[in-house]
Tab-separated table of C-alpha atoms in Angstrom:
chain	number	residue	atom	x	y	z
W	1	MET	CA	-52.426	-71.802	5.693
W	2	GLY	CA	-50.748	-73.799	8.422
W	3	VAL	CA	-50.607	-76.991	6.436
W	4	VAL	CA	-48.948	-75.192	3.458
W	5	MET	CA	-46.319	-73.372	5.568
W	6	ARG	CA	-45.399	-76.976	7.290
W	7	TRP	CA	-45.339	-78.452	3.865
W	8	ARG	CA	-42.703	-75.823	2.669
W	9	SER	CA	-40.610	-75.963	5.847
W	10	TRP	CA	-40.215	-79.752	5.336
W	11	ARG	CA	-39.494	-79.311	1.643
W	12	VAL	CA	-36.504	-76.814	2.779
W	13	VAL	CA	-35.143	-79.358	5.348
W	14	VAL	CA	-35.227	-82.427	2.987
W	15	ILE	CA	-33.576	-80.415	0.208
W	16	GLY	CA	-30.986	-79.137	2.665
W	17	VAL	CA	-30.149	-82.777	3.989
W	18	MET	CA	-29.861	-84.006	0.331
W	19	ALA	CA	-27.428	-81.188	-0.661
W	20	ALA	CA	-25.299	-81.842	2.336
W	21	LEU	CA	-25.263	-85.561	1.791
W	22	GLY	CA	-24.332	-84.947	-1.999
W	23	ALA	CA	-21.613	-82.662	-1.089
W	24	GLY	CA	-19.868	-85.196	1.142
W	25	CYS	CA	-19.880	-87.957	-1.545
W	26	GLY	CA	-17.110	-88.832	-3.850
W	27	HIS	CA	-14.092	-88.964	-1.502
W	28	GLU	CA	-12.992	-91.675	0.767
W	29	ARG	CA	-13.130	-90.728	4.544
W	30	GLY	CA	-9.917	-89.332	5.594
W	31	GLN	CA	-8.449	-88.410	2.313
W	32	ALA	CA	-8.086	-84.882	1.158
W	33	PRO	CA	-8.998	-84.237	-2.366
W	34	SER	CA	-6.220	-83.246	-4.606
W	35	LYS	CA	-6.506	-80.236	-7.164
W	36	ALA	CA	-7.969	-82.654	-9.843
W	37	GLY	CA	-10.860	-83.577	-7.278
W	38	LYS	CA	-9.246	-87.258	-6.772
W	39	ALA	CA	-8.074	-88.408	-3.502
W	40	LEU	CA	-4.382	-88.143	-2.811
W	41	PRO	CA	-2.945	-91.684	-3.022
W	42	GLU	CA	-2.586	-93.364	0.199
W	43	ALA	CA	1.129	-93.708	-0.460
W	44	VAL	CA	1.695	-89.969	-0.439
W	45	ALA	CA	2.586	-88.737	3.171
W	46	ALA	CA	3.088	-84.961	2.145
W	47	HIS	CA	3.933	-82.627	-0.585
W	48	SER	CA	4.853	-79.007	-1.119
W	49	SER	CA	1.621	-76.907	-1.075
W	50	GLY	CA	0.308	-73.262	-0.883
W	51	VAL	CA	2.956	-70.523	-1.330
W	52	ILE	CA	6.622	-71.672	-1.568
W	53	PRO	CA	9.918	-69.692	-2.018
W	54	ALA	CA	10.645	-68.841	-5.608
W	55	GLU	CA	14.087	-70.330	-5.319
W	56	GLY	CA	12.992	-73.412	-3.084
W	57	PRO	CA	12.482	-76.938	-4.218
W	58	ILE	CA	9.005	-78.705	-4.753
W	59	ARG	CA	9.066	-81.801	-2.473
W	60	VAL	CA	7.246	-84.974	-2.389
W	61	ARG	CA	7.422	-87.590	0.765
W	62	PHE	CA	6.031	-90.980	0.244
W	63	VAL	CA	4.762	-93.150	3.145
W	64	ASP	CA	6.921	-96.053	2.305
W	65	PRO	CA	10.262	-96.284	0.450
W	66	VAL	CA	9.888	-95.768	-3.405
W	67	VAL	CA	13.464	-96.427	-4.410
W	68	ASP	CA	16.193	-98.411	-2.834
W	69	GLY	CA	19.119	-96.701	-1.096
W	70	SER	CA	21.474	-96.774	-3.900
W	71	LYS	CA	19.396	-94.120	-5.828
W	72	VAL	CA	19.399	-91.553	-3.085
W	73	GLY	CA	21.224	-88.388	-4.363
W	74	SER	CA	20.729	-89.461	-7.853
W	75	PRO	CA	18.346	-87.769	-10.604
W	76	ALA	CA	14.964	-89.194	-10.991
W	77	SER	CA	13.475	-89.844	-14.393
W	78	SER	CA	12.723	-86.666	-16.357
W	79	SER	CA	9.058	-87.798	-16.542
W	80	VAL	CA	8.460	-87.879	-12.760
W	81	PHE	CA	7.524	-84.187	-12.369
W	82	ARG	CA	5.406	-82.454	-14.955
W	83	ILE	CA	4.952	-78.915	-14.281
W	84	SER	CA	2.951	-76.222	-15.807
W	85	PRO	CA	3.792	-73.659	-16.964
W	86	HIS	CA	7.091	-75.382	-17.713
W	87	VAL	CA	9.970	-75.183	-15.352
W	88	ALA	CA	13.352	-76.309	-16.299
W	89	GLY	CA	15.043	-78.180	-13.501
W	90	GLU	CA	16.020	-81.641	-12.137
W	91	ALA	CA	14.236	-84.116	-9.905
W	92	ILE	CA	16.429	-85.642	-7.283
W	93	TRP	CA	15.802	-88.578	-4.746
W	94	THR	CA	16.927	-87.082	-1.525
W	95	GLY	CA	15.875	-90.209	0.323
W	96	THR	CA	14.185	-93.497	-0.359
W	97	ARG	CA	10.819	-91.771	0.361
W	98	ASP	CA	11.630	-88.323	-0.631
W	99	LEU	CA	11.542	-86.652	-4.056
W	100	GLU	CA	12.702	-83.039	-4.656
W	101	PHE	CA	12.461	-80.922	-7.976
W	102	ARG	CA	15.066	-78.309	-7.902
W	103	PRO	CA	14.370	-75.525	-10.619
W	104	SER	CA	17.263	-74.240	-12.692
W	105	GLU	CA	16.028	-70.731	-12.324
W	106	PRO	CA	13.950	-69.108	-9.646
W	107	LEU	CA	10.157	-69.657	-10.211
W	108	THR	CA	8.466	-66.465	-11.325
W	109	PRO	CA	6.959	-64.786	-8.164
W	110	GLY	CA	3.269	-64.684	-7.879
W	111	THR	CA	2.775	-67.557	-10.432
W	112	THR	CA	0.614	-70.738	-9.670
W	113	TYR	CA	2.148	-73.916	-10.919
W	114	ASP	CA	0.369	-77.094	-11.650
W	115	VAL	CA	2.474	-80.157	-10.622
W	116	THR	CA	1.863	-83.757	-11.535
W	117	VAL	CA	4.003	-86.437	-10.134
W	118	SER	CA	4.149	-89.853	-11.639
W	119	VAL	CA	6.278	-92.572	-9.807
W	120	ARG	CA	6.576	-96.301	-10.300
W	121	PRO	CA	7.483	-98.064	-6.926
W	122	ALA	CA	10.854	-99.851	-6.939
W	123	GLY	CA	9.157	-103.140	-6.073
W	124	GLY	CA	6.941	-102.856	-9.008
W	125	GLY	CA	3.167	-102.295	-8.640
W	126	LYS	CA	0.906	-99.639	-9.882
W	127	THR	CA	2.162	-96.039	-10.810
W	128	LEU	CA	1.426	-93.570	-8.472
W	129	ARG	CA	-0.108	-90.464	-10.243
W	130	PHE	CA	-1.299	-87.224	-8.578
W	131	GLY	CA	-1.308	-83.559	-8.874
W	132	PHE	CA	-1.328	-80.520	-6.760
W	133	GLU	CA	-0.608	-76.661	-6.982
W	134	VAL	CA	2.018	-74.456	-5.640
W	135	ARG	CA	2.452	-70.594	-5.988
W	136	ALA	CA	5.905	-69.041	-5.977
W	137	ALA	CA	5.953	-66.253	-3.244
W	138	ASP	CA	5.833	-62.645	-4.450
W	139	GLN	CA	9.095	-60.594	-3.858
W	140	VAL	CA	8.523	-58.376	-1.064
W	141	MET	CA	11.361	-56.069	0.248
W	142	GLU	CA	11.149	-54.274	3.552
W	143	ILE	CA	13.626	-51.432	4.699
W	144	GLY	CA	14.025	-50.476	8.379
W	145	VAL	CA	15.914	-47.558	9.487
W	146	ASP	CA	18.087	-47.883	12.734
W	147	GLY	CA	19.062	-44.399	12.753
W	148	LEU	CA	21.154	-41.370	11.459
W	149	THR	CA	24.383	-40.349	13.099
W	150	VAL	CA	26.507	-37.430	12.504
W	151	GLU	CA	30.166	-38.402	12.174
W	152	ARG	CA	33.034	-36.388	13.544
W	153	ASP	CA	34.102	-35.188	10.208
W	154	GLY	CA	30.651	-33.524	9.551
W	155	GLY	CA	29.541	-36.575	7.406
W	156	ALA	CA	26.257	-38.345	8.244
W	157	ARG	CA	25.583	-42.070	8.450
W	158	LEU	CA	22.377	-43.635	7.933
W	159	THR	CA	22.115	-47.504	9.068
W	160	GLY	CA	19.284	-49.829	8.650
W	161	ARG	CA	18.376	-53.299	7.195
W	162	LEU	CA	16.660	-54.574	4.134
W	163	THR	CA	14.758	-57.803	4.283
W	164	THR	CA	13.589	-59.675	1.281
W	165	SER	CA	10.674	-62.520	1.180
W	166	ASN	CA	12.746	-64.375	-1.553
W	167	ALA	CA	16.450	-64.346	-2.500
W	168	ALA	CA	17.261	-61.313	-4.534
W	169	LYS	CA	19.736	-60.262	-7.074
W	170	ALA	CA	22.207	-57.498	-5.893
W	171	GLU	CA	20.994	-55.380	-8.877
W	172	ALA	CA	17.306	-55.520	-7.671
W	173	VAL	CA	18.499	-54.698	-4.030
W	174	GLU	CA	20.451	-51.577	-5.089
W	175	LYS	CA	17.531	-50.126	-7.111
W	176	VAL	CA	15.469	-50.150	-3.783
W	177	VAL	CA	18.164	-48.707	-1.604
């Protein structure tokens, strides 16, 4: 009985070690996997991720300059950003290492967007292609009441504040108030 129990224990240990080693394979050390499971290119320093403002841009920063200074402030090729579901907007080079997608309309709150970036460096070389996800923040409104005061003419005044998580149209705010 003791030999059988030891054999089972060793089998569990060996299977556990193999599973742990297998889980760590497939990615180079020091590189985070992207949505597609591939490592981000070393040329990418940062990008928008997680929850972003519905009216905010989607940004990518490269480690080294990708365009020369004359392109800063200019639109990038329409094929640089591919976003699903589709979002109308414009990609702009905001710096020699910085690319920004500015949506024409606010993103749909609560929606997750798959973003694919494809850039060919100015000096030539291999096209940099990678993907990631962002999610447009849900619209949350919070009302705070500061107080109710009685006016001399007998009227009352209620004061307070309304805070929104995203930019909001006046009509939407009026419905809440």
